[in-house]
Each structure stands twice: as C-alpha cells, then as structure tokens.
Amino acid sequence: MPIALCPLPPTFAPLNKKDKYQIVIGLEVHAQLLTKSKLFCGDSAAFSTDPNTHISPVTLAHPGTLPKMNSKAIEYAITLGLALDCEIEQYNYFARKNYFYPDLPKGYQVSQHTTPICKNGSVPISINGTDRKIRLNRIHIEEDAGKSLHDVDENYTCIDLNRAGVPLLEIVSEPDMHSSEEAFAYITELRKLVTWLGICDGNMEEGSMRCDANISIRLAGEKKLGTRVEVKNLNSIRNVKRAIDVEVNRLIELVENNQPVIQETRSYDADNNITFSLRSKEDADDYRYFPEPDLTPFQITDDYLVEIRNKLPVLPNALKKRYIRELQLSDYDAAVICDDKDQADYFEAVVQHTTNYKAVANWLLGPVKNQLNDRKMWYTNFPLPAEKLALLISLVDTGTLNFGNASSKVLPVLIDHPQKQPLQIATELNLIQESDSSAVENWVDEVIANMPDKVKQYQLGKKGLIGLFVGEVKRLSKGKADMQLVSKILEQKLK
Ligand code: ADP
Ligand code: MG
C-alpha cells in the first residue's frame, strides 16, 4: 500500500484562514454591442466625448415617441449565445423596469426580465493548464442609461444622454468561481470572445464592458451559499481581481470577528484599493416590472438560428486546438496566437505561403509584435502583406539572411516600403549572407592565423572556445557569413 507523505500529522496543521473558507464569486458583465444605432432608435450608438450629440426625441423620451427594435442587437445576442452553448429563447418580449433616476429619461429601463434571450451555457477557462467551465445563468438584452457628470460644474450635476438607449448584453454567471484568478480568467475569456465575434469592442476603460462582482465566503465544505456583497465600478480586468481580493479579505475579517455580513452594494476605489458601501440591499427597489406595451413580442425562427450558426467563425479554443494538432504549434504559441482574431487571421494568411509554421508564430510573437507596439499599430492597419512576411521567413530558412538582420534591419524597412521585395531590401542593405565556401574559408583562415594560442588550447580539449572563433568570423564578415557554414569549416580546419 502506498504511504502518503505528510509533513505534519493533520491535527497539528495550522488552519490557514484562506483554506478555512471557500470563496464564491458570480459575475455580471455588461457588454455594449457594436451596433451602429441604439437599441430602439436610429441615434448613433458610438462612443463620443462630445456630450448630448446622439440624442433624438426617442432617446429623450418625448411624449408620443415610440421605440423600434434594432434587429442587429438580436443577431449579436444570439451569436454570443451560440458561441457559449446557450439555449436560445425563441419567444421574446421586453419588460419595463421602473425606477427614477436623472440619467433615465423614460423613468424605466427596457430590459428582458422573464425571457432572457440566452439561458445556461458556459464560459471555458484555463488556469495553469487546468480547464474548467464556468456556467452561465443567462444573457439578456437591455438598454443602457445615460451618464451623470458630477465634476463638470461646481453647483450642478450635468447629464450626458449619448449612452442612453445603447444596446447592452448582460451576461450573468452562476456563482461558480472560487478565486480572483478564476474571475480574471473568466472575464479575459469573455472579452476575447466578444471581440473575436465582433459584437463588442471590449474596451473596459471606455465602459463598453463593465463588470459587477458578487462575492461571498462560506466555511469549506458548507453547501449553503453565504451572504453576498456586490462590488460595482470595476473598469478593468485587473481591478476585478484586485477588488475581489480586498473584498474577500474584508469578509474573512468580518466572519473571523463574529461580525455579520450584510447584503449590500459596494463600490471599488482603485486608488486606495478599498471597497466602500453604496447601499444596502434590504431597501431594494420594487421595479414593478411589466411587459413593454410599445414593442411587440418577437419570435426567432429555426431558420434564423441556423443562419446565424452558419455564420459563426471558428472560435478561439477550437482554432487553438487545430494549430496544436495540425500545425504542431506549442500550447503556449497556439494560445497566444488565438488571443486575438486579427492576429490569428494574419497568422492564417502567412501560413498559406510557408510550411514553417513555428517560425511564423515566432515572428508574430517576437519581431512583428515589437514593430506593432513601437508603431502603435495593430494587424487591422498593418501594411505588410502576409506573403512578404512569408518571403522574409524563407530567406532566413535558406540561409540567405540571418534571423537577427532579417528581424531588426529588413523587417522595419519592409513595413515602411511594403511594395518592395525582402530580397531587394536585404541586398540594398548589404546583408546577404556569404555562403560561398571560399569566401567563408578565407575569414576562417584569418581568424585561425590571428589566434594561435587559442587554437592550441582548443586542440588540447577546450572545446568551448568554438564560440569565440565563430564570433570572430561573424565580426570579420560583418555578420554576412552563413553561420552554419562557418561552424562546419571551422570544425574541419581545427581538427
Ligand atoms: P441581482 O440582479 O439582484 O444582482 P442575480 O440573480 O442577477 O441578482 O444574481 C447576480 C449574480 O450574483 C449572479 O452572477 C449570481 O451567480 C451571483 N450570486 C448569487 N448569490 C451569490 C452568492 N451567495 N455568492 C456569490 N455570488 C452570488
Ligand atoms: Mg446584480
């Protein structure tokens, strides 16, 4: 029988507070849909720093105005639902959620209360190579409110209604996450997916993706959920993780000191890394939901579902697996390439012109990425045709150019002059490697003649000196000698 090794008998093990409790997290993510117009009228849904420029009488809720459904928002909601294996609700209607707030011109928000368009499904996450699925409760469509501006005027709160009526998806998870790392992975994955599908720009700083974290703790092994606290105002993925960490510590501290946990809504102050109470849930509003009478219920047909399913792109996880299986990329390379759709599309385009897939991944994750960063560009405005990058890679593969020169000297010029040929640039910069063996032989002879002592040491067994000789030939040839050939000739001559 195998003996379990245990450093201390379990009864003496100190009880770590973090092990004593299980953390439970459920996230609500609001994603602003990339439709051109708002959910119920033709006003632009684009982000604008110029307040109150996207406001028609419908947005302002003038008497007599009527909403009209934006079908693109429905298409996008279904797209995400199918990508996350949700069940799609085919019979949909909207409800009015009544509450008074200055940024809500109608006095109610139109939302899907009882018929969320997507139910169940899950978000796949991977932490240190372990895969898990975080179950979803629902995804529903709703309209956004406007924005109160408290810091514009000394005496008044100002209001910007550009955002009022913009379509949102509210993506609600089950309380399935048990660490801030899992929450981080979940929201990272969700962000990758909505941008991959082109339904949301994922920009958390501009508010097009917002997250509320519901957090509770319970004694390890306990089945019943603890009282939850909801933390709002999380405007970056990093802050979601930080806020959960501080809130969990606060909850543990409360429980350890026999203080009650109150169900409440809190806000996160990122500057001071603390959360503070906004309101207690006990005086929760009565929203007086009722079906929106100005919008007719709508039925999603089977044909329409098939049509959207057929338009779904290959999803990042499936693509990653394909790259590992068919192109023999490492797990890491495949995962990073599939972090972004534009990058994966470019990768796909380059591998149409070469079979050195590993080299393409290395180029994209190394020199090309550096160039994009330096130039503040992305693949969407990258001028280099995929075919030219494949040509450059093949020049390295055939030994015409060495990798260092190809990546640091030829690539930048090629990006500036994408109409030129990589070989032409390498020739103009005088970087073509010398693979004519007589030229290489002359350099090798010169190095050997210049270093008689070292040669003797090498011949007496100090084989590590080979690097020195290679380096000298490289210097003498100004980097143009084909290094493979240099090594071969050096070894022959030094025997
Ligand atoms: P509300 O609209 O009042 O916030 P929801 O039913 O929409 O309520 O749930 C909000 C989120 O809270 C969901 O993501 C859910 O998983 C999560 N949640 C519910 N109970 C708990 C709990 N005890 N601990 C942590 N998360 C919870
Ligand atoms: Mg909530």
Tab-separated table of N, CA, C and O in Angstrom, residues 32-36 71-82 118 141 167 169 197-200 304 308:
chain	number	residue	atom	x	y	z
A	32	GLN	N	-21.384	46.342	-24.194
A	32	GLN	CA	-22.081	47.227	-25.135
A	32	GLN	C	-21.922	46.674	-26.547
A	32	GLN	O	-20.813	46.406	-27.001
A	33	LEU	N	-23.046	46.519	-27.223
A	33	LEU	CA	-22.996	45.909	-28.548
A	33	LEU	C	-22.528	46.911	-29.604
A	33	LEU	O	-22.840	48.095	-29.547
A	34	LEU	N	-21.788	46.378	-30.583
A	34	LEU	CA	-21.213	47.234	-31.631
A	34	LEU	C	-22.201	47.496	-32.768
A	34	LEU	O	-21.827	47.416	-33.930
A	35	THR	N	-23.421	47.800	-32.416
A	35	THR	CA	-24.375	48.167	-33.469
A	35	THR	C	-24.121	49.629	-33.835
A	35	THR	O	-23.568	50.379	-33.036
A	36	LYS	N	-24.524	50.023	-35.040
A	36	LYS	CA	-24.323	51.421	-35.443
A	36	LYS	C	-25.272	52.332	-34.673
A	36	LYS	O	-24.904	53.420	-34.244
A	71	SER	N	-32.641	45.046	-35.065
A	71	SER	CA	-32.501	43.592	-35.250
A	71	SER	C	-31.058	43.127	-35.112
A	71	SER	O	-30.791	41.970	-34.789
A	72	LYS	N	-30.124	44.045	-35.359
A	72	LYS	CA	-28.709	43.667	-35.239
A	72	LYS	C	-28.385	43.251	-33.794
A	72	LYS	O	-27.583	42.346	-33.570
A	73	ALA	N	-29.020	43.931	-32.835
A	73	ALA	CA	-28.755	43.608	-31.425
A	73	ALA	C	-29.197	42.168	-31.128
A	73	ALA	O	-28.527	41.436	-30.400
A	74	ILE	N	-30.319	41.770	-31.732
A	74	ILE	CA	-30.806	40.403	-31.520
A	74	ILE	C	-29.822	39.415	-32.144
A	74	ILE	O	-29.440	38.408	-31.542
A	75	GLU	N	-29.373	39.748	-33.360
A	75	GLU	CA	-28.414	38.871	-34.038
A	75	GLU	C	-27.155	38.690	-33.180
A	75	GLU	O	-26.657	37.572	-33.009
A	76	TYR	N	-26.639	39.793	-32.640
A	76	TYR	CA	-25.415	39.712	-31.839
A	76	TYR	C	-25.611	38.892	-30.565
A	76	TYR	O	-24.742	38.139	-30.151
A	77	ALA	N	-26.783	39.083	-29.943
A	77	ALA	CA	-27.061	38.326	-28.711
A	77	ALA	C	-27.092	36.829	-29.007
A	77	ALA	O	-26.520	36.019	-28.274
A	78	ILE	N	-27.739	36.476	-30.100
A	78	ILE	CA	-27.816	35.050	-30.463
A	78	ILE	C	-26.418	34.525	-30.805
A	78	ILE	O	-26.044	33.405	-30.429
A	79	THR	N	-25.632	35.356	-31.506
A	79	THR	CA	-24.272	34.945	-31.879
A	79	THR	C	-23.479	34.563	-30.630
A	79	THR	O	-22.851	33.505	-30.579
A	80	LEU	N	-23.524	35.414	-29.617
A	80	LEU	CA	-22.773	35.113	-28.398
A	80	LEU	C	-23.344	33.879	-27.711
A	80	LEU	O	-22.610	33.004	-27.250
A	81	GLY	N	-24.665	33.807	-27.665
A	81	GLY	CA	-25.313	32.655	-27.019
A	81	GLY	C	-24.901	31.340	-27.667
A	81	GLY	O	-24.563	30.376	-26.976
A	82	LEU	N	-24.877	31.309	-28.995
A	82	LEU	CA	-24.495	30.071	-29.676
A	82	LEU	C	-23.024	29.747	-29.415
A	82	LEU	O	-22.652	28.586	-29.211
A	118	CYS	N	-30.790	34.247	-23.943
A	118	CYS	CA	-29.931	33.061	-23.832
A	118	CYS	C	-29.987	32.522	-22.404
A	118	CYS	O	-29.956	33.305	-21.451
A	141	ILE	N	-30.831	41.053	-23.217
A	141	ILE	CA	-30.626	42.334	-23.897
A	141	ILE	C	-31.281	43.429	-23.060
A	141	ILE	O	-32.390	43.243	-22.546
A	167	PRO	N	-27.508	49.599	-26.920
A	167	PRO	CA	-27.802	48.198	-26.568
A	167	PRO	C	-26.702	47.534	-25.749
A	167	PRO	O	-25.519	47.658	-26.056
A	169	LEU	N	-25.631	43.748	-23.608
A	169	LEU	CA	-25.938	42.386	-23.191
A	169	LEU	C	-25.524	42.287	-21.742
A	169	LEU	O	-24.435	42.727	-21.380
A	197	LEU	N	-15.883	37.750	-31.902
A	197	LEU	CA	-17.143	37.687	-32.660
A	197	LEU	C	-17.501	39.041	-33.277
A	197	LEU	O	-18.449	39.138	-34.058
A	198	GLY	N	-16.786	40.081	-32.879
A	198	GLY	CA	-17.045	41.411	-33.442
A	198	GLY	C	-18.341	42.031	-32.937
A	198	GLY	O	-18.925	42.889	-33.600
A	199	ILE	N	-18.801	41.614	-31.728
A	199	ILE	CA	-20.071	42.158	-31.256
A	199	ILE	C	-19.891	43.240	-30.194
A	199	ILE	O	-20.823	43.920	-29.818
A	200	CYS	N	-18.655	43.401	-29.678
A	200	CYS	CA	-18.371	44.401	-28.641
A	200	CYS	C	-16.886	44.716	-28.757
A	200	CYS	O	-16.095	43.822	-29.077
A	304	TYR	N	-33.618	31.194	-38.824
A	304	TYR	CA	-32.738	32.313	-38.470
A	304	TYR	C	-31.601	31.809	-37.576
A	304	TYR	O	-30.445	32.206	-37.726
A	308	ILE	N	-27.545	32.073	-38.408
A	308	ILE	CA	-26.514	32.670	-37.547
A	308	ILE	C	-25.452	31.637	-37.189
A	308	ILE	O	-24.264	31.923	-37.193
